[in-house]
Amino acid sequence: MDRLLHELRAFLETETPRFHEKWEDRADSWEARCDWQRTMAAGGWAAPAWSPEHGGRGVGVAELLAIEEATAASGMPALPGMLGLKNVGPTIAAWGTEAQKRHLAGILTTDEVWCQGFSEPGAGSDLAGLRSRAVRDGDDFVVNGQKIWTSNGMYATHMELLVRTDPEAPKHQGISVLLVEMDTPGIEVRPIRQINGEAEFAEVFFTDVRVPVGNLLGPLNAGWQVTRTTLGHERSGVAIFTARFEKQVRELIADRVPDGDRPPLPPALVDRLVGHYIEARVLGMLSRQMMSRLAAGQDPGPEQSVIKLAWSEALQRLAGTGFELDGLDSIAAEEGTDPGHEYLTARSATIAAGTSQIVRTILAERVLGLPRG
């Protein structure tokens, strides 16, 4: 692993200055982030867990976590095609035909940006309650329905779409997964403006959209098994966020160390910063424990739900502290990375990938064995 990390750090030391020289004050723009992902892909670092034949390095779980921590520490922007790299790509690799696996090269380079068409207005956390339908018509499926809270929906070129193909089947059956090009006639994408002023999410409408039968991912009416593959990667991927969270905590503390220009902090704020640091360290240890279970071929266990719940709420508390420490600048600043922006953005952490209420229910029923409410 030491050799792998040495190679990564050498790569970052070479490419990071080039990136900042090229993009300067636009380093967080969508175009710059796509450029950075292409650079990472060329070095084999965009999806290091993928097999070498698909453009990865075939690293194990422990190595992957170490790579994610080192990359987070570099301060470079998040890769824009994360959903494709972390969730959709591995699902296609596991379930796809040889023709479908050709998408993997495009996912690496952002030639293809993927989103997930899962949540619906009446089926968010209750994913199996989806109502969007696909009806076979010759060599096509005809899709009608609506998806909502679609991350990267405004930028995506492709979607992993979950539809009901047998309306008479039980709730978790009769579901299929389709690979859909977003420029297909009949698809309308509308941005959802968030509290922080951005439109990271979108709602997507399907009206008589024709999708070739060859775009069916996995068996017909067995899409729930395919979806579990995607969700498994999504939930275990929360370990990546804990690495970035620890970096955020360290940076906030470093920015507040007293010096000639900054007076000592009140004891209450010092205690709060210490609390954030302890939370970050504990979350990091839980992530390593979960990843070690995965490396041994075991189920990730309850850690993934505990980490998701604790991380999302800890992130909101940290954002609140940063907002308070920055005072009036949090409100008056116009830059997109100010503490006020981070405070508003963090509100979504307890909703994305399962609300805190749903995660608590999962822990209560499936881990603690409590009766259903």
Tab-separated table of C-alpha atoms in Angstrom:
chain	number	residue	atom	x	y	z
A	1	MET	CA	0.000	0.000	0.000
A	2	ASP	CA	2.893	2.366	0.770
A	3	ARG	CA	4.062	2.136	-2.826
A	4	LEU	CA	0.537	2.819	-4.097
A	5	LEU	CA	0.124	5.913	-1.915
A	6	HIS	CA	3.577	7.165	-2.871
A	7	GLU	CA	2.571	6.931	-6.529
A	8	LEU	CA	-0.701	8.756	-5.842
A	9	ARG	CA	0.964	11.566	-3.910
A	10	ALA	CA	3.546	12.012	-6.666
A	11	PHE	CA	0.718	12.172	-9.191
A	12	LEU	CA	-1.153	14.788	-7.145
A	13	GLU	CA	1.988	16.876	-6.572
A	14	THR	CA	2.506	17.010	-10.329
A	15	GLU	CA	-1.067	17.515	-11.516
A	16	THR	CA	-2.507	19.774	-8.804
A	17	PRO	CA	-0.397	22.858	-9.710
A	18	ARG	CA	-1.178	22.345	-13.405
A	19	PHE	CA	-4.868	22.216	-12.650
A	20	HIS	CA	-4.874	25.414	-10.560
A	21	GLU	CA	-2.731	27.248	-13.112
A	22	LYS	CA	-5.218	26.326	-15.835
A	23	TRP	CA	-8.449	27.057	-13.975
A	24	GLU	CA	-7.399	29.655	-11.345
A	25	ASP	CA	-10.579	31.029	-9.740
A	26	ARG	CA	-12.878	28.608	-11.640
A	27	ALA	CA	-11.556	25.466	-9.952
A	28	ASP	CA	-14.995	24.540	-8.572
A	29	SER	CA	-16.824	24.990	-11.875
A	30	TRP	CA	-18.434	22.016	-13.581
A	31	GLU	CA	-16.031	22.280	-16.534
A	32	ALA	CA	-12.985	22.351	-14.267
A	33	ARG	CA	-14.196	19.366	-12.260
A	34	CYS	CA	-14.769	17.388	-15.480
A	35	ASP	CA	-11.252	18.279	-16.570
A	36	TRP	CA	-9.891	17.080	-13.231
A	37	GLN	CA	-11.777	13.788	-13.518
A	38	ARG	CA	-10.265	13.200	-16.958
A	39	THR	CA	-6.828	13.826	-15.471
A	40	MET	CA	-7.529	11.394	-12.649
A	41	ALA	CA	-8.845	8.820	-15.131
A	42	ALA	CA	-5.711	9.092	-17.255
A	43	GLY	CA	-3.666	8.220	-14.179
A	44	GLY	CA	-5.950	5.346	-13.202
A	45	TRP	CA	-7.178	7.161	-10.079
A	46	ALA	CA	-10.763	8.105	-10.993
A	47	ALA	CA	-12.091	4.636	-10.136
A	48	PRO	CA	-9.180	2.711	-8.619
A	49	ALA	CA	-11.437	-0.118	-7.421
A	50	TRP	CA	-12.470	-0.924	-11.000
A	51	SER	CA	-10.622	-3.703	-12.759
A	52	PRO	CA	-7.616	-2.717	-14.906
A	53	GLU	CA	-9.482	-3.809	-18.054
A	54	HIS	CA	-12.098	-1.148	-17.315
A	55	GLY	CA	-9.605	1.620	-16.502
A	56	GLY	CA	-9.097	1.073	-12.778
A	57	ARG	CA	-6.367	-0.465	-10.670
A	58	GLY	CA	-8.217	-3.356	-9.072
A	59	VAL	CA	-7.379	-2.203	-5.553
A	60	GLY	CA	-9.013	-3.719	-2.489
A	61	VAL	CA	-11.248	-2.024	0.045
A	62	ALA	CA	-8.466	-1.005	2.437
A	63	GLU	CA	-6.397	0.497	-0.371
A	64	LEU	CA	-9.458	2.295	-1.726
A	65	LEU	CA	-10.137	3.997	1.605
A	66	ALA	CA	-6.500	5.072	1.883
A	67	ILE	CA	-6.653	6.489	-1.644
A	68	GLU	CA	-9.852	8.378	-0.845
A	69	GLU	CA	-8.311	9.857	2.309
A	70	ALA	CA	-5.171	10.967	0.488
A	71	THR	CA	-7.207	12.471	-2.350
A	72	ALA	CA	-9.475	14.326	0.095
A	73	ALA	CA	-6.413	15.714	1.878
A	74	SER	CA	-5.145	17.183	-1.402
A	75	GLY	CA	-7.996	19.711	-1.404
A	76	MET	CA	-8.906	19.050	-5.026
A	77	PRO	CA	-12.548	19.377	-6.116
A	78	ALA	CA	-14.921	16.414	-5.955
A	79	LEU	CA	-15.212	14.471	-9.190
A	80	PRO	CA	-18.442	15.426	-11.002
A	81	GLY	CA	-19.171	11.912	-12.262
A	82	MET	CA	-19.196	10.393	-8.793
A	83	LEU	CA	-22.566	8.669	-9.230
A	84	GLY	CA	-21.296	6.914	-12.329
A	85	LEU	CA	-17.929	6.070	-10.812
A	86	LYS	CA	-19.167	4.842	-7.440
A	87	ASN	CA	-22.678	3.503	-8.080
A	88	VAL	CA	-23.737	3.033	-11.699
A	89	GLY	CA	-20.411	1.863	-13.134
A	90	PRO	CA	-19.960	-1.031	-10.677
A	91	THR	CA	-23.604	-2.023	-11.264
A	92	ILE	CA	-23.088	-2.135	-15.026
A	93	ALA	CA	-19.874	-4.105	-14.513
A	94	ALA	CA	-21.763	-6.628	-12.354
A	95	TRP	CA	-24.975	-6.982	-14.375
A	96	GLY	CA	-24.339	-5.567	-17.835
A	97	THR	CA	-23.888	-7.232	-21.190
A	98	GLU	CA	-20.622	-6.756	-23.061
A	99	ALA	CA	-22.304	-4.053	-25.144
A	100	GLN	CA	-23.503	-2.259	-22.002
A	101	LYS	CA	-20.056	-2.403	-20.422
A	102	ARG	CA	-18.813	-0.123	-23.176
A	103	HIS	CA	-20.377	2.701	-21.160
A	104	LEU	CA	-17.643	2.307	-18.540
A	105	ALA	CA	-14.992	4.090	-20.594
A	106	GLY	CA	-17.260	7.112	-21.020
A	107	ILE	CA	-18.094	7.155	-17.308
A	108	LEU	CA	-14.404	7.450	-16.458
A	109	THR	CA	-13.789	10.449	-18.712
A	110	THR	CA	-17.108	12.316	-18.182
A	111	ASP	CA	-17.992	11.718	-21.824
A	112	GLU	CA	-20.954	10.122	-20.095
A	113	VAL	CA	-22.310	11.639	-16.867
A	114	TRP	CA	-24.810	9.360	-15.163
A	115	CYS	CA	-27.651	9.998	-12.761
A	116	GLN	CA	-30.014	7.626	-10.954
A	117	GLY	CA	-33.741	7.689	-11.692
A	118	PHE	CA	-34.917	6.197	-8.429
A	119	SER	CA	-36.952	8.513	-6.169
A	120	GLU	CA	-40.461	9.605	-7.140
A	121	PRO	CA	-42.885	12.133	-5.609
A	122	GLY	CA	-44.822	9.281	-3.999
A	123	ALA	CA	-41.906	6.899	-3.505
A	124	GLY	CA	-38.815	8.533	-2.057
A	125	SER	CA	-37.524	6.605	0.907
A	126	ASP	CA	-40.061	3.871	0.058
A	127	LEU	CA	-38.247	3.151	-3.182
A	128	ALA	CA	-40.081	-0.078	-3.983
A	129	GLY	CA	-43.340	1.888	-4.141
A	130	LEU	CA	-42.368	3.473	-7.459
A	131	ARG	CA	-45.057	3.971	-10.127
A	132	SER	CA	-43.139	4.898	-13.274
A	133	ARG	CA	-43.988	2.230	-15.834
A	134	ALA	CA	-42.356	0.631	-18.849
A	135	VAL	CA	-44.499	-1.356	-21.275
A	136	ARG	CA	-42.946	-3.617	-23.918
A	137	ASP	CA	-43.789	-2.575	-27.483
A	138	GLY	CA	-41.855	-4.569	-30.048
A	139	ASP	CA	-38.137	-3.873	-29.693
A	140	ASP	CA	-38.717	-1.012	-27.231
A	141	PHE	CA	-40.014	-0.290	-23.770
A	142	VAL	CA	-42.360	2.704	-23.636
A	143	VAL	CA	-41.765	4.627	-20.414
A	144	ASN	CA	-44.141	7.012	-18.647
A	145	GLY	CA	-43.725	8.542	-15.213
A	146	GLN	CA	-41.759	11.010	-13.117
A	147	LYS	CA	-38.581	11.020	-11.038
A	148	ILE	CA	-37.524	13.613	-8.497
A	149	TRP	CA	-34.462	14.619	-6.446
A	150	THR	CA	-32.284	13.410	-9.315
A	151	SER	CA	-28.705	14.396	-8.456
A	152	ASN	CA	-26.744	15.770	-11.436
A	153	GLY	CA	-29.966	15.628	-13.437
A	154	MET	CA	-29.205	18.905	-15.209
A	155	TYR	CA	-25.799	17.681	-16.379
A	156	ALA	CA	-26.423	13.983	-16.911
A	157	THR	CA	-26.191	12.393	-20.334
A	158	HIS	CA	-27.470	8.996	-19.117
A	159	MET	CA	-29.689	7.601	-16.377
A	160	GLU	CA	-29.972	4.312	-14.541
A	161	LEU	CA	-33.779	4.220	-14.507
A	162	LEU	CA	-35.908	2.129	-12.189
A	163	VAL	CA	-39.357	1.294	-13.614
A	164	ARG	CA	-42.257	-1.051	-12.945
A	165	THR	CA	-42.622	-3.595	-15.740
A	166	ASP	CA	-45.204	-5.865	-14.056
A	167	PRO	CA	-47.840	-3.833	-12.196
A	168	GLU	CA	-49.514	-7.015	-10.899
A	169	ALA	CA	-46.394	-8.308	-9.129
A	170	PRO	CA	-45.732	-7.794	-5.381
A	171	LYS	CA	-44.099	-4.548	-4.328
A	172	HIS	CA	-40.422	-5.563	-4.584
A	173	GLN	CA	-40.997	-7.624	-7.712
A	174	GLY	CA	-42.024	-6.628	-11.214
A	175	ILE	CA	-39.355	-3.896	-11.255
A	176	SER	CA	-36.718	-3.529	-13.975
A	177	VAL	CA	-33.687	-1.312	-14.623
A	178	LEU	CA	-33.188	0.498	-17.926
A	179	LEU	CA	-30.138	2.392	-19.190
A	180	VAL	CA	-31.504	5.565	-20.758
A	181	GLU	CA	-29.941	8.340	-22.816
A	182	MET	CA	-31.186	11.675	-21.473
A	183	ASP	CA	-31.617	13.232	-24.920
A	184	THR	CA	-34.209	10.626	-25.870
A	185	PRO	CA	-37.433	12.276	-27.129
A	186	GLY	CA	-40.100	12.555	-24.449
A	187	ILE	CA	-37.716	13.281	-21.544
A	188	GLU	CA	-38.062	16.655	-19.838
A	189	VAL	CA	-35.627	17.771	-17.138
A	190	ARG	CA	-36.539	20.603	-14.758
A	191	PRO	CA	-34.089	22.010	-12.203
A	192	ILE	CA	-35.024	22.096	-8.530
A	193	ARG	CA	-33.682	25.289	-6.992
A	194	GLN	CA	-32.256	24.642	-3.523
A	195	ILE	CA	-32.006	26.842	-0.463
A	196	ASN	CA	-28.330	27.541	-1.262
A	197	GLY	CA	-29.286	28.939	-4.683
A	198	GLU	CA	-27.969	25.994	-6.675
A	199	ALA	CA	-29.820	23.376	-8.705
A	200	GLU	CA	-27.953	20.177	-7.910
A	201	PHE	CA	-31.176	18.184	-8.196
A	202	ALA	CA	-33.774	17.910	-10.921
A	203	GLU	CA	-37.161	16.382	-11.553
A	204	VAL	CA	-37.422	14.325	-14.712
A	205	PHE	CA	-40.608	13.598	-16.663
A	206	PHE	CA	-41.075	10.696	-19.098
A	207	THR	CA	-43.811	10.851	-21.722
A	208	ASP	CA	-43.982	7.891	-24.113
A	209	VAL	CA	-40.200	7.558	-24.037
A	210	ARG	CA	-38.983	4.671	-26.191
A	211	VAL	CA	-36.024	2.756	-24.769
A	212	PRO	CA	-34.535	-0.176	-26.698
A	213	VAL	CA	-35.015	-3.582	-25.086
A	214	GLY	CA	-31.245	-4.023	-25.353
A	215	ASN	CA	-30.918	-1.324	-22.661
A	216	LEU	CA	-32.468	-3.587	-20.022
A	217	LEU	CA	-29.866	-4.028	-17.259
A	218	GLY	CA	-30.152	-7.449	-15.656
A	219	PRO	CA	-33.193	-9.749	-15.891
A	220	LEU	CA	-36.668	-8.469	-16.638
A	221	ASN	CA	-38.721	-7.930	-13.466
A	222	ALA	CA	-35.670	-8.608	-11.275
A	223	GLY	CA	-34.576	-4.998	-11.053
A	224	TRP	CA	-34.739	-4.921	-7.277
A	225	GLN	CA	-31.684	-7.200	-7.129
A	226	VAL	CA	-29.881	-4.934	-9.585
A	227	THR	CA	-30.877	-1.887	-7.547
A	228	ARG	CA	-29.535	-3.449	-4.354
A	229	THR	CA	-26.133	-3.569	-6.035
A	230	THR	CA	-26.315	0.167	-6.728
A	231	LEU	CA	-27.582	1.006	-3.241
A	232	GLY	CA	-24.923	-1.165	-1.641
A	233	HIS	CA	-22.199	0.849	-3.349
A	234	GLU	CA	-24.001	4.094	-2.477
A	235	ARG	CA	-24.233	3.323	1.230
A	236	SER	CA	-20.747	1.899	1.636
A	237	GLY	CA	-19.490	4.991	-0.194
A	238	VAL	CA	-20.380	7.073	2.860
A	239	ALA	CA	-16.904	6.158	4.128
A	240	ILE	CA	-15.543	8.605	1.568
A	241	PHE	CA	-17.528	11.423	3.137
A	242	THR	CA	-16.045	10.730	6.562
A	243	ALA	CA	-12.560	11.276	5.138
A	244	ARG	CA	-13.621	14.630	3.723
A	245	PHE	CA	-15.397	15.482	6.978
A	246	GLU	CA	-12.213	14.964	8.980
A	247	LYS	CA	-10.374	17.252	6.572
A	248	GLN	CA	-13.069	19.922	7.011
A	249	VAL	CA	-12.748	19.724	10.789
A	250	ARG	CA	-8.964	20.022	10.689
A	251	GLU	CA	-9.164	23.027	8.362
A	252	LEU	CA	-11.732	24.818	10.530
A	253	ILE	CA	-9.593	24.301	13.623
A	254	ALA	CA	-6.411	25.406	11.816
A	255	ASP	CA	-8.145	28.571	10.656
A	256	ARG	CA	-9.009	29.452	14.252
A	257	VAL	CA	-5.692	28.858	16.006
A	258	PRO	CA	-4.919	32.108	17.879
A	259	ASP	CA	-2.123	34.231	16.431
A	260	GLY	CA	-1.301	37.910	16.164
A	261	ASP	CA	-4.470	38.627	14.172
A	262	ARG	CA	-6.876	36.248	15.924
A	263	PRO	CA	-7.655	36.427	19.631
A	264	PRO	CA	-8.256	33.260	21.693
A	265	LEU	CA	-11.660	31.676	21.271
A	266	PRO	CA	-14.203	31.536	24.085
A	267	PRO	CA	-13.942	28.265	26.057
A	268	ALA	CA	-17.383	27.161	24.855
A	269	LEU	CA	-16.295	27.368	21.221
A	270	VAL	CA	-13.050	25.562	21.968
A	271	ASP	CA	-15.063	22.752	23.544
A	272	ARG	CA	-17.292	22.602	20.484
A	273	LEU	CA	-14.328	22.361	18.107
A	274	VAL	CA	-12.867	19.579	20.224
A	275	GLY	CA	-16.225	17.815	20.001
A	276	HIS	CA	-16.181	18.077	16.202
A	277	TYR	CA	-12.678	16.629	16.125
A	278	ILE	CA	-13.699	13.682	18.300
A	279	GLU	CA	-16.723	13.025	16.081
A	280	ALA	CA	-14.522	13.073	12.989
A	281	ARG	CA	-12.040	10.631	14.484
A	282	VAL	CA	-14.744	8.233	15.654
A	283	LEU	CA	-16.466	8.326	12.262
A	284	GLY	CA	-13.133	7.637	10.596
A	285	MET	CA	-12.570	4.582	12.801
A	286	LEU	CA	-16.082	3.305	12.117
A	287	SER	CA	-15.476	3.705	8.389
A	288	ARG	CA	-12.249	1.728	8.582
A	289	GLN	CA	-14.034	-0.984	10.552
A	290	MET	CA	-16.773	-1.186	7.920
A	291	MET	CA	-14.276	-1.227	5.070
A	292	SER	CA	-12.281	-4.000	6.741
A	293	ARG	CA	-15.451	-6.102	6.869
A	294	LEU	CA	-15.987	-5.492	3.171
A	295	ALA	CA	-12.361	-6.394	2.470
A	296	ALA	CA	-12.959	-9.729	4.201
A	297	GLY	CA	-15.955	-10.381	1.954
A	298	GLN	CA	-18.453	-9.770	4.738
A	299	ASP	CA	-21.610	-7.679	4.813
A	300	PRO	CA	-20.829	-4.067	5.812
A	301	GLY	CA	-23.062	-4.549	8.826
A	302	PRO	CA	-24.858	-1.881	10.836
A	303	GLU	CA	-21.860	0.439	10.637
A	304	GLN	CA	-22.981	1.814	7.281
A	305	SER	CA	-26.310	3.023	8.702
A	306	VAL	CA	-24.683	4.345	11.889
A	307	ILE	CA	-22.051	6.209	9.875
A	308	LYS	CA	-24.619	7.717	7.516
A	309	LEU	CA	-26.790	8.939	10.389
A	310	ALA	CA	-23.915	10.252	12.526
A	311	TRP	CA	-22.014	11.831	9.630
A	312	SER	CA	-25.008	13.736	8.247
A	313	GLU	CA	-25.912	15.245	11.614
A	314	ALA	CA	-22.278	15.929	12.555
A	315	LEU	CA	-21.798	17.731	9.234
A	316	GLN	CA	-24.723	20.018	9.994
A	317	ARG	CA	-23.327	20.815	13.435
A	318	LEU	CA	-19.909	21.562	11.960
A	319	ALA	CA	-21.462	23.844	9.333
A	320	GLY	CA	-23.323	25.635	12.118
A	321	THR	CA	-20.082	26.232	14.009
A	322	GLY	CA	-18.367	27.577	10.893
A	323	PHE	CA	-21.327	29.847	10.252
A	324	GLU	CA	-21.173	31.197	13.796
A	325	LEU	CA	-17.416	31.695	13.771
A	326	ASP	CA	-17.558	33.693	10.560
A	327	GLY	CA	-20.148	36.069	11.972
A	328	LEU	CA	-21.612	38.634	9.602
A	329	ASP	CA	-19.337	37.463	6.782
A	330	SER	CA	-21.396	34.261	6.628
A	331	ILE	CA	-24.417	36.311	5.619
A	332	ALA	CA	-22.786	39.051	3.565
A	333	ALA	CA	-20.276	37.012	1.542
A	334	GLU	CA	-21.156	36.393	-2.089
A	335	GLU	CA	-18.648	33.630	-2.819
A	336	GLY	CA	-20.013	30.108	-3.362
A	337	THR	CA	-17.700	28.551	-0.763
A	338	ASP	CA	-18.414	30.812	2.203
A	339	PRO	CA	-19.612	29.340	5.526
A	340	GLY	CA	-23.133	30.602	4.876
A	341	HIS	CA	-23.273	28.581	1.678
A	342	GLU	CA	-21.874	25.517	3.457
A	343	TYR	CA	-24.423	25.918	6.240
A	344	LEU	CA	-27.318	25.919	3.787
A	345	THR	CA	-25.872	23.071	1.714
A	346	ALA	CA	-25.474	20.865	4.795
A	347	ARG	CA	-29.239	20.907	5.329
A	348	SER	CA	-29.539	18.216	2.639
A	349	ALA	CA	-27.193	15.769	4.394
A	350	THR	CA	-29.962	14.352	6.580
A	351	ILE	CA	-32.179	13.793	3.521
A	352	ALA	CA	-29.890	12.418	0.800
A	353	ALA	CA	-29.418	8.626	0.508
A	354	GLY	CA	-32.167	8.007	3.051
A	355	THR	CA	-33.583	10.476	5.555
A	356	SER	CA	-32.436	10.356	9.171
A	357	GLN	CA	-35.920	9.137	10.132
A	358	ILE	CA	-35.652	6.200	7.725
A	359	VAL	CA	-32.117	5.343	8.876
A	360	ARG	CA	-33.249	5.369	12.518
A	361	THR	CA	-36.100	3.038	11.602
A	362	ILE	CA	-33.674	0.676	9.871
A	363	LEU	CA	-31.403	0.629	12.913
A	364	ALA	CA	-34.326	0.120	15.283
A	365	GLU	CA	-35.945	-2.726	13.376
A	366	ARG	CA	-33.060	-4.513	11.656
A	367	VAL	CA	-30.220	-3.982	14.129
A	368	LEU	CA	-31.883	-3.640	17.530
A	369	GLY	CA	-34.788	-5.915	16.686
A	370	LEU	CA	-37.420	-3.516	17.986
A	371	PRO	CA	-41.041	-4.029	16.903
A	372	ARG	CA	-42.397	-2.021	14.017
A	373	GLY	CA	-44.039	1.223	15.078
